[in-house]
Coordinates of C-alpha atoms in Angstrom, one line a residue:
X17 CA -153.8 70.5 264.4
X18 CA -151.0 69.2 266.4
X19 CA -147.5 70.5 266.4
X20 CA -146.4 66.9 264.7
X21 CA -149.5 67.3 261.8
X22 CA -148.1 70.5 260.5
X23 CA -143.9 69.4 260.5
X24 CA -145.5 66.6 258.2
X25 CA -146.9 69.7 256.4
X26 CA -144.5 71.4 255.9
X27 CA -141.8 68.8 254.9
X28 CA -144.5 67.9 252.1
X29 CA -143.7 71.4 250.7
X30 CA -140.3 71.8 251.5
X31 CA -139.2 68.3 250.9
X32 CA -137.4 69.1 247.4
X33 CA -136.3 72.3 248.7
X34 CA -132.7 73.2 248.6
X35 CA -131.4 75.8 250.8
X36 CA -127.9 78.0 251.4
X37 CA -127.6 78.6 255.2
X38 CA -124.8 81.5 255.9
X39 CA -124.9 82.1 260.0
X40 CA -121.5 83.2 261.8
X41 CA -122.7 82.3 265.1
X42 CA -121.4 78.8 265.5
X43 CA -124.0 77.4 268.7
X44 CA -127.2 78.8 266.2
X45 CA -126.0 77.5 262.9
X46 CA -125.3 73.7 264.2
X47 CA -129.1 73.8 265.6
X48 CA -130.5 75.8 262.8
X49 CA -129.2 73.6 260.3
X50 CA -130.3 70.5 261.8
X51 CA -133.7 71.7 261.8
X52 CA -133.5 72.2 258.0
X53 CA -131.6 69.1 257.2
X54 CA -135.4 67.7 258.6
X55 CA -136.9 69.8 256.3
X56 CA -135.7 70.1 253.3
X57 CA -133.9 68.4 249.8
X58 CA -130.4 69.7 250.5
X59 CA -129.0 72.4 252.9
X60 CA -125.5 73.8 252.7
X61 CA -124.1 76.0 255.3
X62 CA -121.1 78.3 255.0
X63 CA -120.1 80.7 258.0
X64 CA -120.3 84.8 256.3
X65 CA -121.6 86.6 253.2
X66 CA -118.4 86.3 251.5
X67 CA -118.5 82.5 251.5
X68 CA -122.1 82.3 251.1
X69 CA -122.0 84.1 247.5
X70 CA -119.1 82.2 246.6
X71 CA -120.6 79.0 247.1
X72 CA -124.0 80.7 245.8
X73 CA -121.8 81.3 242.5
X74 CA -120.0 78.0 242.5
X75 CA -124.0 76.1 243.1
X76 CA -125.2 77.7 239.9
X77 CA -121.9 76.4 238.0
X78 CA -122.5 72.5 238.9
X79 CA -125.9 72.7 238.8
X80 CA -127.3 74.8 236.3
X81 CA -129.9 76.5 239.0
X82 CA -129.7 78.3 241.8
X83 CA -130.7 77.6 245.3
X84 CA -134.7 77.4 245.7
X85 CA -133.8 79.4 249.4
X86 CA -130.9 81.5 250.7
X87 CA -131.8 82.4 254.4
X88 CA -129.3 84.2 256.3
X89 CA -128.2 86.5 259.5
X90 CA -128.0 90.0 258.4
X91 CA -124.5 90.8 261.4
X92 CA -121.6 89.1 259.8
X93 CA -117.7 89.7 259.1
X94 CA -116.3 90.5 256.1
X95 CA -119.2 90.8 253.9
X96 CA -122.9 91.2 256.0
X97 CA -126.3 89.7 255.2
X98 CA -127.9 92.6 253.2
X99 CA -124.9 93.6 251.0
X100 CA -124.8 89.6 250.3
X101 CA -128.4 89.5 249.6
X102 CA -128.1 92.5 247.1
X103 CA -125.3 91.0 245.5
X104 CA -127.4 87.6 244.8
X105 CA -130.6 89.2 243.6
X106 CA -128.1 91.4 241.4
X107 CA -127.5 87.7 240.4
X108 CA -130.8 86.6 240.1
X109 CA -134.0 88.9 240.9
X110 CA -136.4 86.2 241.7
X111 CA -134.1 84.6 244.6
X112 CA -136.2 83.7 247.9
X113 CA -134.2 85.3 250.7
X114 CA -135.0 85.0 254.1
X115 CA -133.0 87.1 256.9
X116 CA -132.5 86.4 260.5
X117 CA -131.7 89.6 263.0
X118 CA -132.6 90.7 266.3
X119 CA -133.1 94.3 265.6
X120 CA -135.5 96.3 263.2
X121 CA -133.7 99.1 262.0
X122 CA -132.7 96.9 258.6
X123 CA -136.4 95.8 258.1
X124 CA -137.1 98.3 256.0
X125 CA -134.4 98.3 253.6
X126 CA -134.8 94.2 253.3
X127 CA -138.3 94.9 252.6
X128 CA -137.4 97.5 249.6
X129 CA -135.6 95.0 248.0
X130 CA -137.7 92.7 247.9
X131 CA -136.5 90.1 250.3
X132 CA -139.2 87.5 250.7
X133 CA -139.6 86.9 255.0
X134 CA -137.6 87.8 258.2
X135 CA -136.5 85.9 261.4
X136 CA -136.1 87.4 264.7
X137 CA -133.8 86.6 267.0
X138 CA -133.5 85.1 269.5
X139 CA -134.6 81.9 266.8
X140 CA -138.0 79.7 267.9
X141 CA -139.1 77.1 266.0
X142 CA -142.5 77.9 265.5
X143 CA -141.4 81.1 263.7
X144 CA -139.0 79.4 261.7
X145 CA -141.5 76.7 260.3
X146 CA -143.9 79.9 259.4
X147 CA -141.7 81.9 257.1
X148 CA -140.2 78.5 256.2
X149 CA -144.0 77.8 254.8
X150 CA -144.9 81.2 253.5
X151 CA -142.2 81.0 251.7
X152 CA -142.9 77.6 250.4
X153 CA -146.2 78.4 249.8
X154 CA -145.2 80.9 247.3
X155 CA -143.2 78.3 245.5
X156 CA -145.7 76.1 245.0
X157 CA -148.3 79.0 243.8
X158 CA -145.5 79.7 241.2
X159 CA -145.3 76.3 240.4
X160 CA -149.0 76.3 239.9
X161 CA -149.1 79.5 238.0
X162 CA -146.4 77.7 235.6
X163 CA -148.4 74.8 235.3
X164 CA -151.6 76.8 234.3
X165 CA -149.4 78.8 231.5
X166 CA -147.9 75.8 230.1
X167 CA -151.5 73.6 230.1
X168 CA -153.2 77.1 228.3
X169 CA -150.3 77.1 225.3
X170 CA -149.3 72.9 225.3
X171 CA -150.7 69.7 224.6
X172 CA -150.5 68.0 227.9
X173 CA -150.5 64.5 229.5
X174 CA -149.8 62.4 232.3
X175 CA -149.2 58.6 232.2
X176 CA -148.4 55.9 235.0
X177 CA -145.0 54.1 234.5
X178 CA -147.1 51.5 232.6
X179 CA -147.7 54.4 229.6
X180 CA -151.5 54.7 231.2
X181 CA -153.0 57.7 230.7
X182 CA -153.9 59.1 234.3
X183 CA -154.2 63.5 233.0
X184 CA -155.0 65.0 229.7
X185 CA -155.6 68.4 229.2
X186 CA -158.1 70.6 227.4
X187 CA -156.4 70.7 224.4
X188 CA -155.7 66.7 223.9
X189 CA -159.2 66.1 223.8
X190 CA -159.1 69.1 221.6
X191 CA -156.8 68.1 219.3
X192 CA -157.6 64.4 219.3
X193 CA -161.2 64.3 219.1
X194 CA -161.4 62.1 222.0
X195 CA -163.7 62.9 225.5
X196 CA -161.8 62.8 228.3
X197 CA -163.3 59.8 230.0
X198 CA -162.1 57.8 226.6
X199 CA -158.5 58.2 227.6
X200 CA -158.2 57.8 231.2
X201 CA -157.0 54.7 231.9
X202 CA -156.0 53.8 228.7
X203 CA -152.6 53.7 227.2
X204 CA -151.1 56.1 225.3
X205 CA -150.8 53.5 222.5
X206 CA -154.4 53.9 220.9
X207 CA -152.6 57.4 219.6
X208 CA -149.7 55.1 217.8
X209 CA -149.9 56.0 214.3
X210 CA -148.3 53.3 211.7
X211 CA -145.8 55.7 210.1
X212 CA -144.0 55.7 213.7
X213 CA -141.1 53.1 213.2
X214 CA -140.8 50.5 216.3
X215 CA -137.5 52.1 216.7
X216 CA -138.8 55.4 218.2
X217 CA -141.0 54.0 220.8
X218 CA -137.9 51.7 221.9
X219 CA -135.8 54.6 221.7
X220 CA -138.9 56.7 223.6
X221 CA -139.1 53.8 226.5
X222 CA -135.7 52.9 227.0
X223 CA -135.2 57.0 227.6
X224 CA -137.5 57.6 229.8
X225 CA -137.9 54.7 231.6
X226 CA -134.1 55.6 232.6
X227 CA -135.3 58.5 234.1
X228 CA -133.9 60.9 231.1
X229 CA -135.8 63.5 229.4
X230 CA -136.8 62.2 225.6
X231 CA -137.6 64.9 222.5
X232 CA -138.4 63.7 219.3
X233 CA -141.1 64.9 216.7
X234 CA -144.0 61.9 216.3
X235 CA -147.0 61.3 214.3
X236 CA -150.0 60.9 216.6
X237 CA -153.1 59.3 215.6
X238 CA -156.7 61.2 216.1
X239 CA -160.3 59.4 216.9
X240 CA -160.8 60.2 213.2
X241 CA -158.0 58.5 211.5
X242 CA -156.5 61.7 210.9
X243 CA -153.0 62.4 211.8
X244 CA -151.4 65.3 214.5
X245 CA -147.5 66.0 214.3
X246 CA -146.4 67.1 217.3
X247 CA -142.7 67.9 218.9
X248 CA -143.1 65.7 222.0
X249 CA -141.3 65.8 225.1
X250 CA -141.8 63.5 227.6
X251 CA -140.1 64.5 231.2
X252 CA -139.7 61.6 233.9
X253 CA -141.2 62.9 237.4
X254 CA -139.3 61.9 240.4
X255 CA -140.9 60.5 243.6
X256 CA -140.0 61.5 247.5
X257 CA -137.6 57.8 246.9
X258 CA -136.2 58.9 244.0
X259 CA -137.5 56.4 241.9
X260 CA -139.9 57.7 238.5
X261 CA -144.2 58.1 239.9
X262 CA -145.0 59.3 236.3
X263 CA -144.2 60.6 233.2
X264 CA -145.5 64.2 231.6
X265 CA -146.0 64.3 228.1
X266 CA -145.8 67.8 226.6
X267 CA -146.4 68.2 222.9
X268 CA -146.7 71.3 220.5
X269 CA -149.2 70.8 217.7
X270 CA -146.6 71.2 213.9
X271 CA -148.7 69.4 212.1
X272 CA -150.3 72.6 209.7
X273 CA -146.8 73.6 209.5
X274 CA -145.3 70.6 208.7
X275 CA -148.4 69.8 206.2
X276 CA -147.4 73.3 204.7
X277 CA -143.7 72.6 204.2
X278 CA -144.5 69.1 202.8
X279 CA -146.5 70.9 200.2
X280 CA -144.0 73.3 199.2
X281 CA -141.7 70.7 198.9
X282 CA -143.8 68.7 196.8
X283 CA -144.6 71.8 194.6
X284 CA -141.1 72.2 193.9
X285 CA -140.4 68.6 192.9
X286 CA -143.3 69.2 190.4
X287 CA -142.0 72.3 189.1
X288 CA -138.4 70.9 188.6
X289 CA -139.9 67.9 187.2
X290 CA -141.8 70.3 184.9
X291 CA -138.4 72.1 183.9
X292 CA -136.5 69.3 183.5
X293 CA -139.2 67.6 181.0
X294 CA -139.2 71.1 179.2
X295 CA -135.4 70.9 179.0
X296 CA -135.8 67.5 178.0
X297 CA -138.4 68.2 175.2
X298 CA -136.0 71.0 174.1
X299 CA -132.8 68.8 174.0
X300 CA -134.6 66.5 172.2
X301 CA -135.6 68.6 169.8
X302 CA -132.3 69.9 169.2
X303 CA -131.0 66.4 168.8
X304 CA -134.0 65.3 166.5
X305 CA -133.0 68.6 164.1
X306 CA -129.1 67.7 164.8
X307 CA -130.2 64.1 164.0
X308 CA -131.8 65.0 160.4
X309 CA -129.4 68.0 159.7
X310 CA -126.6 66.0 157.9
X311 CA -128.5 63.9 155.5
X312 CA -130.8 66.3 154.8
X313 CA -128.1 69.0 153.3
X314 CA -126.2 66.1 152.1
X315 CA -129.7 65.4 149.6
X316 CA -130.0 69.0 149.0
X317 CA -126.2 69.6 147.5
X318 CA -126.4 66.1 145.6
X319 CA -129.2 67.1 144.0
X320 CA -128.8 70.6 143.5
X321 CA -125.3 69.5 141.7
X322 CA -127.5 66.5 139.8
X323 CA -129.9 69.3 138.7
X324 CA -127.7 71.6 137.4
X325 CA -125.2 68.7 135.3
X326 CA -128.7 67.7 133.8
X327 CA -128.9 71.3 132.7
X328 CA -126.0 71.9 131.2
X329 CA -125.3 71.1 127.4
X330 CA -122.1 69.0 127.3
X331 CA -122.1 65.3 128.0
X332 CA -123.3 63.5 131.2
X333 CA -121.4 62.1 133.4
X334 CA -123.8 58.7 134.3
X335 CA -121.4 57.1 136.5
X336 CA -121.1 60.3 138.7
X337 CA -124.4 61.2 138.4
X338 CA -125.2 57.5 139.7
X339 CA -122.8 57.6 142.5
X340 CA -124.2 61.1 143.4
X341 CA -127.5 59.5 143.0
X342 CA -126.3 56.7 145.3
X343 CA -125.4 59.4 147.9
X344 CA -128.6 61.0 147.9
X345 CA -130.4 57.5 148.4
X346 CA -128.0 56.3 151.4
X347 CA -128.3 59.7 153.0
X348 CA -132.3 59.5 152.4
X349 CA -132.5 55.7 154.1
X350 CA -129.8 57.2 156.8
X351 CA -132.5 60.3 157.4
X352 CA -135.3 57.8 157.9
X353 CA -133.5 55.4 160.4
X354 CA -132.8 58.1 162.3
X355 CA -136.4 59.1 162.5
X356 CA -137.7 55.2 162.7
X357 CA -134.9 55.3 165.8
X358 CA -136.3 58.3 167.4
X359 CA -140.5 57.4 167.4
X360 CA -139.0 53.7 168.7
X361 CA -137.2 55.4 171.6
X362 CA -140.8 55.8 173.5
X363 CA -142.0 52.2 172.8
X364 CA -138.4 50.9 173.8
X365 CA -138.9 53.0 177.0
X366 CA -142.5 51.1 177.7
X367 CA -141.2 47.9 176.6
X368 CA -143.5 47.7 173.8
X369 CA -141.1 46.7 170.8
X370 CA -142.0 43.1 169.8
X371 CA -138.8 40.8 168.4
X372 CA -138.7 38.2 166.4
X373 CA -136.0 35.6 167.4
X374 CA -133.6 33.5 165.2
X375 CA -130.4 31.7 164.6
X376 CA -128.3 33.8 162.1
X377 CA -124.5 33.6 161.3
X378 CA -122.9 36.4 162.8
X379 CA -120.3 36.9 159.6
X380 CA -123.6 37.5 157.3
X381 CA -125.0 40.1 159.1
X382 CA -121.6 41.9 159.6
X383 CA -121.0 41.9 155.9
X384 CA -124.3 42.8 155.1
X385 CA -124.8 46.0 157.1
X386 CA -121.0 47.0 156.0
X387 CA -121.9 47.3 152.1
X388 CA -124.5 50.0 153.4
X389 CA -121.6 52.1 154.3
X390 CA -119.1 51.3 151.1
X391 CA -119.4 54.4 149.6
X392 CA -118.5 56.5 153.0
X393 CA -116.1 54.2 153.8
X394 CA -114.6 54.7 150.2
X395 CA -115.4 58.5 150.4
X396 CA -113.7 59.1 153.8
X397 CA -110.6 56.5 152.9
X398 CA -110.8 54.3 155.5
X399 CA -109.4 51.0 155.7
X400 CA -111.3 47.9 157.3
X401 CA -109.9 45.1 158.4
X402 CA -112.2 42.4 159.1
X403 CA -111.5 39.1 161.7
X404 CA -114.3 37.0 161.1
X405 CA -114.9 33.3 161.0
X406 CA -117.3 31.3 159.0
X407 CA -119.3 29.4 162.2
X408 CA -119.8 31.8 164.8
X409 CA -124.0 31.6 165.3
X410 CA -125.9 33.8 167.2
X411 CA -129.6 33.1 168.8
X412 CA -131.6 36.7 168.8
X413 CA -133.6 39.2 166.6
X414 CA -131.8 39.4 163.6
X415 CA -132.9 43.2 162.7
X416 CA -132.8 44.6 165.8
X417 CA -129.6 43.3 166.2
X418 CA -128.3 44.6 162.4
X419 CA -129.6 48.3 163.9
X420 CA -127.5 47.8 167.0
X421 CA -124.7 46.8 164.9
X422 CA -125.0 49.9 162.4
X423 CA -125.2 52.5 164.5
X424 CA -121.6 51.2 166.5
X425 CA -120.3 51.2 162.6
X426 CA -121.5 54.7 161.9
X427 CA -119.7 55.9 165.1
X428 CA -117.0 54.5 164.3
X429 CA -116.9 56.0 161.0
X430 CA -118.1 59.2 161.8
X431 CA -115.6 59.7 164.8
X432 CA -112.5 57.4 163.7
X433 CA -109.9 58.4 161.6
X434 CA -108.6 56.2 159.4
X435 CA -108.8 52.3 160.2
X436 CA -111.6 50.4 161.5
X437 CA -110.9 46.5 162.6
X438 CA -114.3 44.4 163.0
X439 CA -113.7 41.1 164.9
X440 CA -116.2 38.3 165.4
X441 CA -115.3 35.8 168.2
X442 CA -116.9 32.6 169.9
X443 CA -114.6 31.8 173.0
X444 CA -116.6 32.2 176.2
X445 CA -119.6 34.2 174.6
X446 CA -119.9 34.8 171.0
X447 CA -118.8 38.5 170.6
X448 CA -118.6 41.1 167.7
X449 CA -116.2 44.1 168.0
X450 CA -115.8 47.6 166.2
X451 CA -112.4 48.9 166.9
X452 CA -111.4 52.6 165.6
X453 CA -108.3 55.0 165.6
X454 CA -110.4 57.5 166.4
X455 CA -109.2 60.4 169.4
X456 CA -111.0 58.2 172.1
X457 CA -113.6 58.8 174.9
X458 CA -113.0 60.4 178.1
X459 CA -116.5 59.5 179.4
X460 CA -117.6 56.0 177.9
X461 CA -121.0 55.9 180.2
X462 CA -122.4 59.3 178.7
X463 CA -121.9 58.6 175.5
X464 CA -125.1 56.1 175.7
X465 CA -127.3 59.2 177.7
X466 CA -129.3 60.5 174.9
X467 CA -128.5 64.2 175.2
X468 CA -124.2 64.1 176.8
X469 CA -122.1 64.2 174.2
X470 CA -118.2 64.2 174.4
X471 CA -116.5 67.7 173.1
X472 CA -117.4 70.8 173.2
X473 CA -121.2 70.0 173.3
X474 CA -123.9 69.3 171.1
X475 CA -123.7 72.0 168.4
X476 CA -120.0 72.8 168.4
X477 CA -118.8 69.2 167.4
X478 CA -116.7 69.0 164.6
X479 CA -118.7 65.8 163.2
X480 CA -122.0 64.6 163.9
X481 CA -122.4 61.9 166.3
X482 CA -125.2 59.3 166.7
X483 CA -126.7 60.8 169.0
X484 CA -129.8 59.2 169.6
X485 CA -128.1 55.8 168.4
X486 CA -126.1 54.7 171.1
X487 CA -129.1 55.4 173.1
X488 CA -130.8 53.6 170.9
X489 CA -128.4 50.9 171.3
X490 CA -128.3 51.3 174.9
X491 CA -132.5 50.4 175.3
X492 CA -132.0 47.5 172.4
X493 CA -129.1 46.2 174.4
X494 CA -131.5 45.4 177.5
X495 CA -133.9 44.8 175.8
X496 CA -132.7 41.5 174.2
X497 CA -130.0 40.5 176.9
X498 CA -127.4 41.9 174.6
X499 CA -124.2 43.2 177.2
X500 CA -121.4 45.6 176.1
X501 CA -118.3 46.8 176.3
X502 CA -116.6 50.4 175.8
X503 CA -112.9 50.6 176.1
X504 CA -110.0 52.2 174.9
X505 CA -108.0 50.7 172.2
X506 CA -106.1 48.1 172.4
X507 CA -102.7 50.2 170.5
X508 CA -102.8 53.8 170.3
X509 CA -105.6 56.4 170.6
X510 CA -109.2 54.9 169.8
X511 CA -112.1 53.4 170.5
X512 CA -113.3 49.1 170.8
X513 CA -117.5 48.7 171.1
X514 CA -118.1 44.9 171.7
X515 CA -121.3 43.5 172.0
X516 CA -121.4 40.0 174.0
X517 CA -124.2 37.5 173.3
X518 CA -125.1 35.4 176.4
X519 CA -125.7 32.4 174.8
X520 CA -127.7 31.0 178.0
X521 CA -129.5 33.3 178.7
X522 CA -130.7 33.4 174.8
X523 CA -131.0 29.4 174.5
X524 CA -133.9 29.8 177.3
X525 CA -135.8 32.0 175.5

């Protein structure tokens, strides 16, 4: 092979070498380093060991990486070759160092630590180019050695700067089901699987294909259908020009673990699914029993007293007995609302209540629910003042819109003190209002949740609240295209419910 053959040789080892050249002997550095500067990537030359660590140091600073060579002359000021050369592999262990001398007697101390080839003096070409390949050769066996590691542990491949496929390794076809000869020559897009967004692969393209390094976990598609999740990184590789040959493609297989977490993950929405319905079941229960609790002792003690007044000797007392009587009925029908409110709750929550539409006046309704609650309006002392003209019509379902309307009065009753002002009102959208001087609501959304409750919480209130009612009221509401209102009073502390009618909305229907 002729002397020109193996320069070309060489320079296809060394070409993306870089080398630190440290030679005090001006007349041998200026040729030496013109020889590299042929040879290699980069070559920087400094003039004694001192210089040549600094700069060794100050590489490894901008770069990240050391020099792939240090060669050097071994006779130097200030600091020589060998002391240098332990200094740099106290640095970094695996440096390539080469030393140039023209006497033996420090062969074998450069040999003991490790010190990779050695040039004689007085320099000849020939020789240089020989240790200047051995040691090249070793590179490239390490490179190779890499190479074999990472294909053993990875998922590799290789495309063309067109995404072709051009390299796949063992494990690819292993992982994807697919023969090798299936995906040469193809491109990597019969593994895009539809849950990848259009984004990514932008993102994926417009990275590499600017000859940066892209990472990003992505959903491959096997020859089966099924999926594998790997964490993908795709590294440009650089021709002799510079400009990108090829891309390498090196994934790691997460898709057990990321299966695994996904299932966990869905296990514990389940199980707080599962608590929070047990919570549920057990709130509800406790409102159901808080519900029936009132009425139900308020029928015992009426009738116990009834009982025993029947049993004693003197005179009854009919009119008390019938207003007692009276008590016991009101807080019977009051106990069966709430129940009739509670088993509608589910079919409110499907949708499955069926109304009857109407026109009705909205005064008659008003004044009929109210005579329901004379006696605990007389029994509590509260005054009602009533605003209510004679023509104010409202298009809906006239009972479901009497239960919306009680259960506002009962709050109101149940939580106000000692005024409640009912208004009636046909400007924009016919309205009907329930206004108390109650203490007010901090928190006028929760209210209509069917377990929050204002206070000191559900068992510690000082009265019993609807409860279920407003929530009630809340499902009714949106169910016939009723909207409402809470706000504070207009003077003082207390409470305003309106309802609003949309007469539009209820003319269509």
């Amino acid at each position: 092979m002729s002397n020109h053959n193996n320069i070309s040789e060489l320079k296809k080892l060394t070409k993306d070498l870089t080398i630190l050249y440290v030679e005090d002997d001006d007349q041998i550095r200026k040729s030496t380093a013109e020889i590299f500067s042929h040879l290699v990537q980069t070559v920087h030359v400094v003039v004694d060991g001192q210089e040549g660590l600094d700069l060794y140091k100050e590489y490894f600073s901008d770069n990240g990486k050391y020099y792939d060579i240090v060669i050097s002359d071994i006779q130097m000021p200030r600091v020589d070759g060998i002391s240098m050369s332990k200094m740099i592999l106290e640095l970094n262990k695996k440096q390539k160092i080469i030393l140039i001398s023209a006497h033996d007697e420090h062969m074998l101390e450069a040999i003991n630590m490790g010190i990779e080839g050695f040039i004689q003096k007085p320099l000849k070409s020939q020789q240089v180019f020989d240790v200047l390949k051995k040691v090249s050769l070793n590179f490239h066996s390490d490179d190779i050695q890499y190479f074999n590691v990472l294909t053993e542990a990875s998922i590799i491949s290789k495309s063309d700067t067109k995404g072709v496929i051009t390299y796949v390794n063992d494990n690819f076809c292993k992982i994807t089901g697919y023969l090798r000869e299936e995906m040469l020559g193809h491109p990597h897009s019969i593994f895009k699987h539809p849950n990848n967004s259009d984004e990514i692969y932008k993102d994926l393209w417009d990275t590499i294909s600017s000859g940066k390094i892209w990472r990003d976990r992505m959903v491959n598609l096997n020859k089966d259908g099924s999926e594998f999740i790997a964490e993908t990184t795709i590294i440009p590789l650089l021709g002799s020009n510079g400009s990108i040959k090829e891309y390498m493609a090196i994934r790691n297989d997460v898709t057990e673990v990321v299966h695994f977490k996904r299932k966990i993950f869905l296990e514990e929405q389940e199980k707080a699914k599962r608590i929070k319905v047990a919570e549920a079941q057990k709130s509800f229960l406790v409102v159901f029993t808080h519900e029936l609790k009132t009425p139900l002792n308020a029928i015992i003690n009426f009738t116990k007293y009834v009982k025993k007044q029947i049993e004693l000797p003197k005179e009854l007392n009919k009119e008390k007995l019938s207003s007692l009587l009276d008590s016991v009925l009101s807080n019977a029908n009051d106990m069966l609302e709430n129940v009739t409110q509670i088993l509608e709750v589910s079919k409110l929550n499907a949708h499955k209540l069926t109304y009857n539409y109407s026109v009705f006046n909205a005064k008659d309704i008003v004044s009929e629910v109210m005579k329901r609650y004379n006696s605990l309006i007389t029994e509590k002392n509260i005054k009602v003042v009533y605003d209510m003209p004679d023509d104010v019509l409202i298009s809906n379902d006239i009972f479901r819109v009497k239960q919306i309307f009680s259960n506002i009065v009962s709050n109101a009753i149940k939580y106000g003190n000692s005024e409640i002002k009912i208004s009636i009102s046909n400007k924009e959208h016919s309205t009907i209002s329930v206004e108390d001087n109650g203490p007010g609501i901090k928190d006028k959304d929760a209210i209509f949740n069917l377990y929050s409750q204002e206070d000191d919480g559900l068992l510690e209130r000082k009265s019993q609240g609807t409860g279920v009612g407003l929530y009630f009221v809340k499902l009714l509401c949106a169910d016939l295209h009723i909207s409402y209102k809470v706000e504070d009073r207009d003077e003082g502390s207390g409470t305003k419910f309106i309802l609003i009618f949309n007469e539009k909305k209820e003319k269509g229907e």
